[in-house]
Every structure is written in C-alpha cells, then in structure tokens.
Coordinates of C-alpha atoms in Angstrom, one line a residue:
X108 CA -47.7 30.6 2.7
X109 CA -44.6 32.6 3.6
X110 CA -45.5 36.2 4.0
X111 CA -43.5 39.2 2.6
X112 CA -40.8 40.8 4.8
X113 CA -42.4 44.2 4.6
X114 CA -46.0 45.6 4.4
X115 CA -46.3 45.6 0.7
X116 CA -50.0 45.1 0.2
X117 CA -50.3 48.3 -1.8
X118 CA -47.9 46.8 -4.3
X119 CA -49.9 43.6 -4.6
X120 CA -47.3 41.4 -3.1
X121 CA -49.4 40.2 -0.2
X122 CA -52.0 39.0 -2.6
X123 CA -49.3 37.1 -4.5
X124 CA -48.3 35.4 -1.3
X125 CA -51.8 34.3 -0.4
X126 CA -52.2 31.4 -2.9
X127 CA -52.7 28.1 -1.2
X128 CA -49.8 25.6 -1.4
X129 CA -50.3 22.5 -3.5
X130 CA -49.1 19.1 -2.2
X131 CA -47.8 16.7 -4.8
X132 CA -48.4 13.7 -2.5
X133 CA -46.1 10.7 -2.0
X134 CA -42.7 10.5 -0.4
X135 CA -39.4 11.4 -1.9
X136 CA -37.4 8.1 -1.7
X137 CA -34.9 9.3 -4.2
X138 CA -33.9 12.8 -5.4
X139 CA -37.0 14.6 -6.5
X140 CA -37.1 17.7 -8.7
X141 CA -39.9 20.2 -7.9
X142 CA -40.4 23.2 -10.2
X143 CA -44.2 23.7 -9.6
X144 CA -44.8 27.0 -8.0
X145 CA -46.3 25.5 -4.8
X146 CA -45.2 21.9 -5.3
X147 CA -44.2 19.9 -2.3
X148 CA -43.3 16.3 -1.2
X149 CA -42.6 14.5 2.0
X150 CA -39.4 13.0 3.3
X151 CA -38.4 10.8 6.2
X152 CA -42.0 10.1 6.9
X153 CA -42.1 13.3 9.0
X154 CA -41.3 16.4 7.0
X155 CA -42.7 18.4 4.1
X156 CA -40.4 20.1 1.5
X157 CA -42.0 22.9 -0.5
X158 CA -40.9 25.0 -3.4
X159 CA -43.1 27.9 -2.3
X160 CA -42.3 30.4 -5.1
X161 CA -44.9 33.0 -3.9
X162 CA -43.3 36.3 -4.9
X163 CA -42.4 35.9 -8.6
X164 CA -43.7 34.3 -11.8
X165 CA -40.1 33.4 -12.7
X166 CA -39.0 29.8 -12.6
X167 CA -37.6 28.2 -9.5
X168 CA -36.6 24.6 -9.0
X169 CA -35.4 22.6 -6.0
X170 CA -33.9 19.1 -5.7
X171 CA -35.3 17.2 -2.8
X172 CA -33.1 14.6 -1.1
X173 CA -33.8 12.2 1.7
X174 CA -32.6 14.8 4.3
X175 CA -33.3 18.2 2.8
X176 CA -33.1 20.1 -0.5
X177 CA -31.1 22.4 -2.7
X178 CA -32.0 25.2 -5.1
X179 CA -31.1 24.2 -8.6
X180 CA -32.8 27.1 -10.5
X181 CA -33.8 30.6 -9.4
X182 CA -34.7 33.1 -12.1
X183 CA -36.6 35.6 -10.0
X184 CA -35.2 39.0 -9.1
X185 CA -36.6 40.9 -6.1
X186 CA -35.9 44.5 -5.1
X187 CA -33.7 44.6 -2.0
X188 CA -36.0 47.3 -0.6
X189 CA -38.9 45.0 -1.0
X190 CA -39.9 41.4 -0.4
X191 CA -38.0 38.2 -1.4
X192 CA -39.2 36.1 -4.3
X193 CA -39.8 32.8 -2.5
X194 CA -39.3 30.7 0.6
X195 CA -38.2 27.2 -0.4
X196 CA -38.2 25.3 2.8
X197 CA -38.7 22.1 4.9
X198 CA -41.2 22.0 7.7
X199 CA -43.0 20.1 10.4
X200 CA -46.6 21.0 11.3
X201 CA -49.4 22.5 9.2
X202 CA -49.0 25.1 6.5
X203 CA -51.9 26.3 4.5
X204 CA -53.7 22.9 5.1
X205 CA -50.5 21.0 4.1
X206 CA -49.7 19.0 7.2
X207 CA -46.6 16.9 7.7
X208 CA -47.1 13.2 8.3
X209 CA -48.0 12.3 11.9
X210 CA -47.5 15.8 13.2
X211 CA -48.8 16.7 16.7
X212 CA -49.2 20.4 15.7
X213 CA -51.0 22.6 16.3
X214 CA -50.4 22.4 20.1
X215 CA -50.6 25.0 22.8
X216 CA -47.3 26.5 24.0
X217 CA -48.2 25.7 27.6
X218 CA -48.3 22.0 26.8
X219 CA -44.8 21.9 25.1
X220 CA -41.9 20.7 27.3
X221 CA -39.2 21.1 24.7
X222 CA -38.7 21.5 20.9
X223 CA -35.2 20.1 20.1
X224 CA -34.0 21.3 16.7
X225 CA -31.0 20.8 14.4
X226 CA -30.2 22.4 11.1
X227 CA -27.3 22.3 8.6
X228 CA -27.1 24.7 5.7
X229 CA -24.9 25.1 2.6
X230 CA -24.3 28.7 1.6
X231 CA -23.1 30.3 -1.7
X232 CA -21.5 33.6 -2.6
X233 CA -22.7 36.1 -5.1
X234 CA -26.4 35.9 -4.1
X235 CA -28.7 38.1 -2.0
X236 CA -30.7 36.0 0.5
X237 CA -31.3 35.1 4.1
X238 CA -31.3 31.7 5.7
X239 CA -34.3 31.6 8.0
X240 CA -35.7 29.3 10.7
X241 CA -39.3 30.2 10.9
X242 CA -41.7 29.5 13.9
X243 CA -45.4 30.2 13.4
X244 CA -47.9 30.7 16.2
X245 CA -51.6 31.7 16.4
X246 CA -54.3 32.2 19.1
X247 CA -56.3 29.4 17.5
X248 CA -55.2 25.8 16.3
X249 CA -55.0 27.1 12.8
X250 CA -54.1 24.8 9.9
X251 CA -54.8 27.2 7.1
X252 CA -54.2 30.8 6.2
X253 CA -52.0 33.4 7.9
X254 CA -50.9 33.0 11.5
X255 CA -50.7 36.0 13.7
X256 CA -47.1 35.6 14.9
X257 CA -44.0 34.8 13.0
X258 CA -40.6 34.2 14.7
X259 CA -37.7 34.4 12.2
X260 CA -34.3 33.2 13.2
X261 CA -31.8 34.6 10.7
X262 CA -28.8 32.3 10.6
X263 CA -27.3 34.1 7.6
X264 CA -27.9 37.4 5.8
X265 CA -26.2 38.3 2.5
X266 CA -26.7 41.6 0.7
X267 CA -28.5 44.9 1.6
X268 CA -31.6 43.3 3.1
X269 CA -33.1 43.6 6.6
X270 CA -35.9 42.1 8.7
X271 CA -39.3 43.7 9.1
X272 CA -39.6 46.6 11.5
X273 CA -36.7 48.0 13.5
X274 CA -34.1 46.8 16.1
X275 CA -35.3 46.7 19.7
X276 CA -32.2 45.4 21.4
X277 CA -30.2 42.1 21.8
X278 CA -31.0 38.7 23.3
X279 CA -28.7 35.9 24.5
X280 CA -30.4 32.6 23.4
X281 CA -29.0 29.2 22.6
X282 CA -25.5 30.3 23.6
X283 CA -25.4 33.2 21.1
X284 CA -26.2 36.9 21.0
X285 CA -28.8 38.0 18.5
X286 CA -30.0 41.4 17.3
X287 CA -33.7 41.5 17.8
X288 CA -36.1 43.3 15.3
X289 CA -39.8 43.7 15.8
X290 CA -42.5 44.8 13.4
X291 CA -45.5 43.9 11.2
X292 CA -45.8 43.2 7.5
X293 CA -49.5 44.1 7.5
X294 CA -50.7 40.5 7.8
X295 CA -48.9 39.2 10.8
X296 CA -46.5 40.4 13.5
X297 CA -42.8 39.4 13.3
X298 CA -40.0 39.2 15.7
X299 CA -36.6 38.4 14.1
X300 CA -33.4 37.2 15.7
X301 CA -30.5 38.1 13.5
X302 CA -27.1 36.4 13.9
X303 CA -24.1 38.8 13.6
X304 CA -22.3 36.4 11.3
X305 CA -23.2 33.3 9.3
X306 CA -24.1 30.1 11.2
X307 CA -23.7 27.1 9.0
X308 CA -25.2 24.6 11.5
X309 CA -26.9 24.8 14.9
X310 CA -28.6 22.6 17.4
X311 CA -30.9 24.2 19.9
X312 CA -34.3 24.2 21.7
X313 CA -36.8 26.2 19.6
X314 CA -38.7 26.8 22.9
X315 CA -36.0 29.2 23.9
X316 CA -37.0 31.6 21.1
X317 CA -40.7 31.0 21.7
X318 CA -40.3 31.8 25.4
X319 CA -38.4 35.0 24.6
X320 CA -41.2 36.1 22.3
X321 CA -43.7 35.3 25.0
X322 CA -41.7 37.3 27.5
X323 CA -41.9 40.3 25.2
X324 CA -45.7 40.1 25.4
X325 CA -46.1 39.1 21.7
X326 CA -47.9 35.8 22.6
X327 CA -49.2 34.0 25.6
X328 CA -48.9 30.4 26.7
X329 CA -52.4 29.7 25.4
X330 CA -51.3 30.4 21.8
X331 CA -50.7 27.5 19.5
X332 CA -47.5 26.5 17.7
X333 CA -48.6 25.5 14.2
X334 CA -45.4 24.9 12.2
X335 CA -41.7 25.2 12.3
X336 CA -39.9 25.7 9.0
X337 CA -36.3 26.2 7.7
X338 CA -35.1 27.4 4.3
X339 CA -34.1 30.4 2.3
X340 CA -35.5 33.7 1.2
X341 CA -33.7 34.6 -2.0
X342 CA -33.9 38.1 -3.5
X343 CA -31.4 37.5 -6.3
X344 CA -29.7 34.3 -7.3
X345 CA -29.3 31.5 -4.8
X346 CA -28.6 28.4 -6.9
X347 CA -26.6 26.0 -4.7
X348 CA -28.2 27.1 -1.4
X349 CA -29.2 23.9 0.5
X350 CA -30.6 22.6 3.6
X351 CA -28.4 19.6 4.1
X352 CA -30.3 18.3 7.1
X353 CA -33.2 19.3 9.3
X354 CA -34.5 17.8 12.5
X355 CA -37.3 19.2 14.5
X356 CA -39.4 17.6 17.3
X357 CA -42.1 19.1 19.6
X358 CA -42.3 17.3 22.9
X359 CA -45.5 17.7 24.9
X360 CA -46.4 16.8 28.5
X361 CA -46.6 20.1 30.3
X362 CA -44.3 23.0 31.0
X363 CA -41.5 23.3 33.4
X364 CA -42.8 24.8 36.7
X365 CA -42.4 28.5 36.8
X366 CA -41.1 28.5 40.3
X367 CA -37.3 28.4 40.1
X368 CA -35.5 25.5 41.9
X369 CA -33.8 26.2 45.2
X370 CA -30.9 28.5 44.7
X371 CA -27.3 27.9 45.7
X372 CA -26.9 31.1 47.6
X373 CA -23.4 32.6 48.2
X374 CA -22.6 33.7 51.8
X375 CA -24.0 37.2 52.4
X376 CA -21.4 39.9 51.6
X377 CA -19.2 37.5 49.5
X378 CA -19.4 38.8 46.0
X379 CA -19.7 35.7 43.8
X380 CA -21.2 37.4 40.8
X381 CA -20.7 40.3 38.5
X382 CA -23.2 42.3 36.5
X383 CA -22.8 44.2 33.2
X384 CA -25.5 46.7 32.5
X385 CA -25.7 48.0 28.9
X386 CA -28.3 50.5 27.7
X387 CA -29.6 52.2 24.6
X388 CA -31.3 55.4 25.5
X389 CA -33.5 57.8 23.6
X390 CA -35.7 60.8 24.6
X391 CA -38.4 59.0 26.5
X392 CA -37.2 55.5 26.8
X393 CA -34.4 52.9 26.8
X394 CA -33.6 49.3 26.5
X395 CA -31.2 47.5 29.0
X396 CA -29.2 44.4 28.5
X397 CA -28.1 42.8 31.8
X398 CA -25.4 40.1 31.8
X399 CA -24.9 38.1 35.0
X400 CA -21.7 36.1 35.5
X401 CA -21.1 33.5 38.2
X402 CA -17.7 34.4 39.6
X403 CA -17.9 32.0 42.5
X404 CA -16.7 28.4 42.7
X405 CA -20.2 26.8 43.1
X406 CA -22.9 26.3 40.6
X407 CA -25.9 28.5 40.9
X408 CA -29.1 26.5 40.4
X409 CA -31.8 29.2 40.0
X410 CA -31.1 32.9 40.4
X411 CA -32.9 36.1 41.5
X412 CA -31.3 39.5 40.7
X413 CA -32.5 42.5 42.8
X414 CA -31.8 46.1 42.2
X415 CA -33.4 49.6 42.2
X416 CA -34.2 51.6 39.1
X417 CA -33.6 55.4 39.4
X418 CA -36.7 57.6 39.6
X419 CA -38.7 58.1 36.4
X420 CA -37.9 54.7 34.9
X421 CA -40.7 52.1 34.3
X422 CA -40.2 48.7 32.7
X423 CA -42.8 47.9 30.0
X424 CA -41.5 44.6 28.6
X425 CA -38.7 42.0 29.2
X426 CA -37.1 39.0 27.7
X427 CA -35.0 36.0 28.9
X428 CA -36.2 36.6 32.5
X429 CA -39.3 37.2 34.5
X430 CA -38.9 40.9 35.5
X431 CA -41.2 42.6 37.9
X432 CA -41.1 46.1 39.3
X433 CA -42.6 47.5 42.5
X434 CA -41.9 51.2 42.9
X435 CA -38.2 51.5 42.2
X436 CA -37.5 47.9 43.2
X437 CA -36.8 45.4 40.4
X438 CA -36.8 41.6 40.7
X439 CA -35.5 39.5 37.8
X440 CA -35.9 35.7 38.0
X441 CA -34.5 33.1 35.6
X442 CA -36.7 31.2 33.2
X443 CA -36.7 27.4 32.8
X444 CA -33.8 27.3 30.3
X445 CA -31.3 29.7 31.9
X446 CA -31.4 29.1 35.6
X447 CA -28.2 27.1 36.0
X448 CA -24.9 29.0 36.0
X449 CA -21.7 27.0 36.4
X450 CA -18.6 28.8 37.8
X451 CA -17.5 31.3 35.2
X452 CA -20.8 31.0 33.2
X453 CA -22.9 34.0 32.1
X454 CA -26.5 34.6 31.1
X455 CA -28.3 37.7 29.9
X456 CA -31.7 39.2 30.0
X457 CA -33.1 42.5 28.9
X458 CA -36.1 44.9 29.0
X459 CA -37.6 48.0 27.5
X460 CA -38.6 50.9 29.7
X461 CA -40.0 54.4 29.6
X462 CA -38.0 57.3 30.8
X463 CA -39.2 60.5 32.5
X464 CA -36.3 62.9 33.3
X465 CA -32.5 62.4 33.2
X466 CA -31.2 58.9 32.6
X467 CA -29.0 57.1 35.1
X468 CA -28.2 53.5 35.9
X469 CA -28.8 51.3 39.0
X470 CA -26.0 51.7 41.6
X471 CA -25.9 48.1 42.9
X472 CA -27.1 44.6 42.2
X473 CA -27.6 41.5 44.4
X474 CA -27.8 37.9 43.2
X475 CA -29.6 35.5 45.6
X476 CA -28.8 38.0 48.4
X477 CA -25.1 38.5 47.7
X478 CA -23.8 41.8 46.3
X479 CA -22.4 41.6 42.8
X480 CA -19.4 43.4 41.4
X481 CA -20.4 46.0 38.7
X482 CA -18.4 45.6 35.4

C-alpha cells in the first residue's frame, strides 16, 4: 500500500494505509469503473490498476482504460501539511500480495540490465496533487507489506506540498536536472526526485534512478526491486487527472561491468573539457554538484575526473559517479549510463562531504589526464 508522505503514525494515518489491497480479478477489456477502496483490475495482460484510496473514507472512483486510467470522482480532502488521500496508480510487480500477470519481480538489482519506462499523464488545474513514478525496493524478495526503500520521481507538483524530508542537492538523470529530497515517513526511507516544472510525458531507464539511489548508500546491489508504479497523490480535487499510457519492463541478465570502457583520451595539456563546480555550504558540511562538458571534437567513451579537495573536506556519499578519496586526492569515474560524452555534451555528478575549517574549492581538474577549463 502506498505510504504517507510524512511520519504521521501519531495521527493514525499510517495505520489507515496498512490495509491490504483487494484484487477484483479479471482483465479490463473495456472501460472499467472502480470505486472500491482497494479495488483493482489488470490491463494489457501485464499491469495492475488500483484505486488505492488509503488515506480517506471519502469516495474516489477511477475509470480504467486499455492503456491507463483517469480519476472520475475524488471527494477526499487532505491537509497540505499532512499526507495525501490516496494513490490511484498502475504498476508492474508485486504490491501487498497483488502481483501483475507474468511479472519477473522481485529481482535483485545486480541482475537487472535495464528497466525501460515510458509514461504519459493528463494534468488538470485547480487541484492539489503530485504525479509520482514510484520504485519500491527491499533487502528481501518481498511480495507483501511495506518495503524499506521508496524512490519517488515527482513529474509534477501542484499546490503547497513537498516530499518527505529535506533537500540534499540536485541530480542530473535522464537528461534532466532534479531536486533531490531525502527522509523517512516512519515506515520506510524515501528519496524523491522533483522536477522543477511539470513533465507531461517521459521515456527513460528506471535503473538510472535506482543506481543514483544506490550510489547515495541507500540500497545495495543485493536489494530486490519489487514493484514500479505510476499515478497521482491527490490532496484536494483531482478529477480528470489521468495516466494516458504506461510502459515498464525490467530486463535481467546481469549488470554492465563496473570497469569503464577504454577512454578516448585528449592529448596531454590540450584542454578538451570544462568543469563547473557548484556547492551548497553549511557550518560543518557541504554538497557539491560537478558538471563536466566535453569541449573537444572527439567523443569521450568512459571518463575519469581527478582533482584534490582542500584540507578538512571528506566525502561521505556520492551520486551519478563512483567517487573515491585518498587523502586529498579525489577520483570520480562514470557509471554505466553516463560514460559517453559526445562533443559539446555534458554530464553531472555530486556528493556530500563534511567540512572542518574554512571552505574553499578545488583549484584544478583533469579529465582522462587532460587539464580542464574551470567555468
């Protein structure tokens, strides 16, 4: 069941969300209306659509089509400082013992080669909601109950609502920049990726977000992906919100080798790269966002960025790159999905670090042995 967006157990909302979903059975061959609180049906021989009205006793109905669903009634009203009233959604995998037809989930992250995804939404005005693409993971191959890790991809946010926890920086994933939030609702940990403006449709590899979460130390490759879901969390209103189409596969067969492919190395001393180093500093720590741009005329196939951190700075976690530190020396290497940089292309990674003393930034960077221009 979808969990609340904040730790509201004291208010009884977690208990409300803990009721097991009920499968209606059968397949929606024509439009199907679902008003049952936890009613669901299957479509396309592959996906489950669920009403999932977990946070309110008020009525909610969805119309299920052959490719998605729309909200046709939503009477619940949730406090914008609290949890939403529901999570009507479509999913693949297993959710509170309700498993989609023929699913290969749960499966360990280390055995997933790719997870191609595509989503198309219809948005409405005058409502308070988020459009969320949810990825659930757990240390065990869990098919029931609460998973320990939730990844939320917020493709749209309307009204005075926010993710669980607090912002921890930005991430460049799937060709976009996301604000990253991290926290816990009391039942599971949550990392949220929030788009700066509404995204009506998107095609991407869900593994990019899973890998970023792994690089932040929130999960390991031994964890299991249990389900991937897409829908809406309404607080107030929402009639007309729709998932027009949803496509999600999980391909297995092993992971891409962690050793980067041979790099196309620019001639020593010939600056064919630029680096932008952006930070957010507080009393005893900071986050850094590092953007690398290939300013040369040849494609870079696999990159390693080297530089030195000033004294008193120690990296504690990173994302979108494998970042290691030995003394002051830092080595950042690409991951499987961001190692190719065509001429003019950029990629970003980041990290969080502790700070002891005055803050300053690195003085120089080298990419595959060539000195980069600082921008």
